[in-house]
Amino acid sequence: MGIDEGRYRVIIEGMEPEIDGGRFPIKRAIGEKVVVEADIFADSHDALSCLVLHRKDGEPRWEEHPMVFLINDRWRGEFTVTELGHYRYTVQALVDHFKSWRQGLVKKFDAGHDVSVDLLAGGDLVEEASGRAAGSDAKTLKRLALSLRSVEEPTKRVQIALCDELAELMAKYPDRELATTYDRELVVVVDRTKARFSCWYEMFPRSCASNAGRDGTFKDCEARLPYIASMGFDILYFPPIHPIGRTHRKGKNNTPTAGPNDPGSPWAIGSAEGGHEDVHPQLGTHEDFRRLMAKAAEHGIEIAIDLAFQCTPDHPYVKEHPEWFRWRPDRTVQYAENPPKKYEDIYPLNFETGKWEELWQELKGIVFFWIDQGVRIFRVDNPHTKPFHFWEWLIGEVKKNFPEVIFLAEAFTRPKVMYQLAKLGFTQSYTYFAWRNTKWELSQYFTELSQTEVREYFRPNLWPNTPDILTEYLQMGGPPAFMVRLVLAATLGANYGIYGPAFELCESQPKELGSEEYLNSEKYEIKKWDITRPDSLKDFISRVNRIRRENHSLQGDWSLRFHPIDNEQLICYSKQTKDFSNIIVVVVNLDPHHTQAGWVELSLPDLGIDHRMPYQMHDLLGDGRYLWHGPRNYVELNPGISPAQILRVRHKVRTERDFDYFM
Amino acid sequence: MGIDEGRYRVIIEGMEPEIDGGRFPIKRAIGEKVVVEADIFADSHDALSCLVLHRKDGEPRWEEHPMVFLINDRWRGEFTVTELGHYRYTVQALVDHFKSWRQGLVKKFDAGHDVSVDLLAGGDLVEEASGRAAGSDAKTLKRLALSLRSVEEPTKRVQIALCDELAELMAKYPDRELATTYDRELVVVVDRTKARFSCWYEMFPRSCASNAGRDGTFKDCEARLPYIASMGFDILYFPPIHPIGRTHRKGKNNTPTAGPNDPGSPWAIGSAEGGHEDVHPQLGTHEDFRRLMAKAAEHGIEIAIDLAFQCTPDHPYVKEHPEWFRWRPDRTVQYAENPPKKYEDIYPLNFETGKWEELWQELKGIVFFWIDQGVRIFRVDNPHTKPFHFWEWLIGEVKKNFPEVIFLAEAFTRPKVMYQLAKLGFTQSYTYFAWRNTKWELSQYFTELSQTEVREYFRPNLWPNTPDILTEYLQMGGPPAFMVRLVLAATLGANYGIYGPAFELCESQPKELGSEEYLNSEKYEIKKWDITRPDSLKDFISRVNRIRRENHSLQGDWSLRFHPIDNEQLICYSKQTKDFSNIIVVVVNLDPHHTQAGWVELSLPDLGIDHRMPYQMHDLLGDGRYLWHGPRNYVELNPGISPAQILRVRHKVRTERDFDYFM
């Protein structure tokens, strides 16, 4: 115990947000607030003063914001993060003898007690504060101390004791000698806005050829950019763009042996042509890739690439670094397996190798190589099959120099593993959204993601489909199912993505019944997509993405609230800005086959809507306008026309006159 | 990051019990279990092995107990504490390559794959384990490794791979090189059984005189011991026994000026005769006190004294250590106040003094002085008006040498302050019980105390009355109200106490309407209690305390469960031992005026009762026996006869034949 610690009287505990006792940072995007709460109390009944302290890493001084008392010893304060990188925050609190003195003085004076000695004691407190102040503040405090001790009649001196000028100056120069500072400094990782609000489009570059008979290239991708931009996507994500192995290459539909023209899976990385820092020769060159990124930027699109840390038997690492692989007693390399299944085309890296430090450095080198090429967004393949400490280190190293980099974790695994990856640094995370179809499932899951501590570190990214996931819902429901899932993804999640053009073309044939694999999956063959097909959902998608851009409430996840609706096939939820200037209510018919109708019951006070006034609901999808009254209103959705409404509340601003009129 | 840390693949988090990230210990009594749970997982899909480690402070080695997998990455293990003092516990987990290998081998073999290379790999793992073993274990492992690698046909070798002997030996010698140990060692404070199960009786020694006309002494208390023992109390607690100040002494009913014969409040400590280490001359001597303690012990009673760290203006400290008090500008000592109220007879100690270390040492000296006299139980007066750090230090210092000492915190204040005092070391704590009267209040509060994390550190001690607290319920309800509150205190809480003889004599006159103070309070005058009065509740109290001693389920708080009953004036709850050998169901009529009846609805599976069998309910209070069937049964309680039933479930042991008969 330090020399003065025994006199520290204030306890600070129950800090929020604080992840696992401060072991992990929370996340924010630039411009967002951090609202800090804590239980703060001291012995006895003295008044307290409490502050939230914060500073950007590297800044020498804390910035301070006063906290306000809530109830039951709970205090709250807040600050705003304005720059990329790491901030620290903590709480400081002290027993405020001046405040206690002031409160006691009023009570005694009102009770008619003699307060002359009390006024002298107050004079001493103010005199001491003047010693902590400088310049004119010090002078003013000295003058006020004199007045408190003067021979003026007590009423006048009590007035001085209670004046705002004195209170403000005393708050400015508190006695911090015995102040308690919370024993942990907590960290906020501040990302760019795209970490919170983004719209992903996944596409295989090799399927983008403008004319049949040859493989697509980065140049072909350039031609596809206007199409993607017109739909409103701002991130274009490519499966791995590296050379593909030959040994044990898979054929069409994942058959064990490939024909001579089968291109192989892009996730089977490494061949005689190179490894993770090389580009598949048929796609083009590094220069082509850099030019594509520049062109994409002109369309407001960023290119994201895939980090899939695994090798084929042909990857240069196998010969150059046999110590990075696990060897079997028969002197062959251990391939991937999930007994009894074998994946002989894939050699996992052995993170338990004695040479793990060299391996880590090499993998870090890959990431920095692509950062040098201009990439700032990485989708990470199966991060849950590599050690957690590795990711924490790698992401930390990257963000030290490039805080703008975004990592999306593709981990479809157990909840605690997914949350752990988010805690240790991943910017965004895939979710179970694809398999949450009923009202109960959706409302449970998204309440957990948006209303519990999870939201402090886990930023969900919602994908209705991926090259690995064609859900039964999409297989069975026809185009309305795709529209339903798109609206849900785009409005439940500020971050979402689709795998196209399979999605907008409503590709729905599974490899076989009960399988979530696509028939003739693009993972194993080059596809020709007719993106001009008249039944494409591209206009619908464009509209939804425009609504997202134009309505600020859809650009974050935390305001999500579900509202009751008396039909299990209908789901209703809202998002809003804090000032109620933008309120969106979404109603979706989860049944892609039949018209469903029901009564929505909105919680009007939560939405800032006056229950005595009618309000206009403007369907931004179908452009219809409805006049609603009170909390209960009727909705009917025909999936053949539009399975959803995205309603913008256009209610009258409450004025005194309105109230008078109705009362 | 340490040299090997990068290869540690296991994450351990979500530890329970763990108070505030390990900042505070949990509490147990000797012989109790600590059940430890944690979320434990690694990357990929390898099998894990997890252990709970624990050791008594000072023991060089951890004891280990295996944990079992529950669900959703949660594991559980347990250990038992058997000695007074501090234990530490933590969790260790590792990726178990042998277990993974064994699971994979079965699947591959069952699928008809060639497992010859796998068997060789297993042989390597077993060979390695033999290097970690010694003696015959090492030999056996070597032999088994050879068998796995032999030329025997695979079926036989797979049998060896799966045999129990191998599994057990491999579990005994795991490869801990890359094991993860949880990064905190958590602490259990182990108290004696009385910390969990105790029965307090508070009494003013000065009111114990056998004949009127003189003050009671310690010798008079000796004569009172058989009476107290006959009621079944095992702790006799005295208000402060020290000299009482004269300056500003309070008169009868707390009047500002005392008459010449008014004895003053025992909490006004210190006079010319001495301070906190002295005995009030009218009570006797230190020797008398020690003899009283010895006599009490013969009756199975321990004496508890009061630690009230405050002084009157006459306390020797005021002259000897003016630096331990706060001084006003008029050179007088600051008395206690709660503006506009003044307590001029009390000078609080100033814990913000620069000489705080000397003050702490002096107060510690007081506690050790009384420990030297033989005291092992302290009731601490208003601990929330002294700094938290002081108590943590003081209790820590005491328990280092005297782990059997019990501290009861008398803090009736805000919930977080009360919980904080318990966290930092108080063995037992007063509660809000006195003011929880309705079914909703009681079930909410005692569910919080017995079913949440609070129970790990906060041991409630339930008092229906104290010299400061005569509740309105007791004022209004006559003897049935006293019986109701006694049964509730004695069965909801394994620790409870009463202030007598006021309690058993149903003293219920308040100082004035709306006050919780007693009229002619014993705090300010010496009382003559007629403990032989025929309407005394002493026999009722004896009976309740005998039931507590004879029924193990009432000797702890954690098994408490409330059961629905369809009358708001009736409350029903149960406690049980883990093996169901002792099950108590309590039904109380909270209305002291009217007969109330209703249907209890027991959760039979939780009580281990077969719903197809009738079961006997034996009322240990009234000695009635009732045959109940199924979950719903009728209860009727007349407060004029007995406002409560304490029912012991005497159900038939379930046998196979019983099931046959009813099925």
Short mmCIF file of N, CA, C and O in Angstrom, two decimals, chain B residues 269-276 278 311-322 325:
data_model
loop_
_atom_site.label_atom_id
_atom_site.label_comp_id
_atom_site.label_asym_id
_atom_site.label_seq_id
_atom_site.Cartn_x
_atom_site.Cartn_y
_atom_site.Cartn_z
N ILE B 269 -18.23 6.29 23.84
CA ILE B 269 -17.09 5.60 24.46
C ILE B 269 -16.01 6.58 24.90
O ILE B 269 -15.61 7.46 24.15
N GLY B 270 -15.53 6.38 26.15
CA GLY B 270 -14.37 7.11 26.62
C GLY B 270 -14.72 8.10 27.72
O GLY B 270 -15.64 8.90 27.61
N SER B 271 -13.96 7.99 28.79
CA SER B 271 -14.13 8.92 29.91
C SER B 271 -12.80 8.98 30.65
O SER B 271 -11.81 8.37 30.21
N ALA B 272 -12.80 9.68 31.77
CA ALA B 272 -11.59 9.71 32.58
C ALA B 272 -11.16 8.31 32.98
O ALA B 272 -9.98 8.03 33.21
N GLU B 273 -12.13 7.37 33.04
CA GLU B 273 -11.79 5.99 33.43
C GLU B 273 -11.14 5.19 32.30
O GLU B 273 -10.68 4.07 32.53
N GLY B 274 -11.14 5.74 31.11
CA GLY B 274 -10.44 5.03 30.04
C GLY B 274 -11.19 4.98 28.74
O GLY B 274 -12.26 5.60 28.59
N GLY B 275 -10.61 4.22 27.79
CA GLY B 275 -11.16 4.19 26.42
C GLY B 275 -11.51 2.78 25.96
O GLY B 275 -12.06 1.99 26.73
N HIS B 276 -11.13 2.49 24.72
CA HIS B 276 -11.61 1.28 24.06
C HIS B 276 -11.01 -0.02 24.60
O HIS B 276 -11.52 -1.08 24.28
N ASP B 278 -10.58 -0.41 27.88
CA ASP B 278 -10.97 -0.48 29.29
C ASP B 278 -12.41 -0.97 29.43
O ASP B 278 -13.18 -0.94 28.47
N CYS B 311 -15.35 8.46 19.64
CA CYS B 311 -14.97 8.91 20.98
C CYS B 311 -15.91 9.97 21.50
O CYS B 311 -16.47 10.75 20.73
N THR B 312 -16.04 10.01 22.81
CA THR B 312 -16.71 11.16 23.41
C THR B 312 -15.66 12.24 23.62
O THR B 312 -14.45 11.97 23.51
N PRO B 313 -16.12 13.46 23.95
CA PRO B 313 -15.13 14.52 24.25
C PRO B 313 -14.22 14.17 25.42
O PRO B 313 -13.15 14.76 25.57
N ASP B 314 -14.62 13.17 26.24
CA ASP B 314 -13.82 12.81 27.43
C ASP B 314 -12.84 11.67 27.17
O ASP B 314 -12.11 11.25 28.07
N HIS B 315 -12.84 11.13 25.95
CA HIS B 315 -11.98 9.98 25.64
C HIS B 315 -10.51 10.41 25.76
O HIS B 315 -10.16 11.51 25.31
N PRO B 316 -9.68 9.58 26.34
CA PRO B 316 -8.26 9.96 26.48
C PRO B 316 -7.61 10.37 25.15
O PRO B 316 -6.71 11.21 25.13
N TYR B 317 -8.05 9.77 24.03
CA TYR B 317 -7.45 10.13 22.73
C TYR B 317 -7.53 11.63 22.44
O TYR B 317 -6.65 12.17 21.76
N VAL B 318 -8.60 12.29 22.91
CA VAL B 318 -8.79 13.69 22.50
C VAL B 318 -7.62 14.53 22.99
O VAL B 318 -7.12 15.41 22.26
N LYS B 319 -7.14 14.23 24.20
CA LYS B 319 -5.98 14.97 24.70
C LYS B 319 -4.67 14.41 24.17
O LYS B 319 -3.76 15.13 23.79
N GLU B 320 -4.60 13.04 24.14
CA GLU B 320 -3.32 12.42 23.78
C GLU B 320 -3.03 12.49 22.29
O GLU B 320 -1.88 12.50 21.87
N HIS B 321 -4.09 12.47 21.48
CA HIS B 321 -3.91 12.46 20.03
C HIS B 321 -4.86 13.42 19.34
O HIS B 321 -5.72 13.01 18.56
N PRO B 322 -4.68 14.74 19.63
CA PRO B 322 -5.57 15.71 18.97
C PRO B 322 -5.48 15.61 17.45
O PRO B 322 -6.41 15.98 16.75
N PHE B 325 -8.27 13.95 15.24
CA PHE B 325 -9.61 14.54 15.13
C PHE B 325 -9.55 15.71 14.17
O PHE B 325 -8.48 16.22 13.84
#
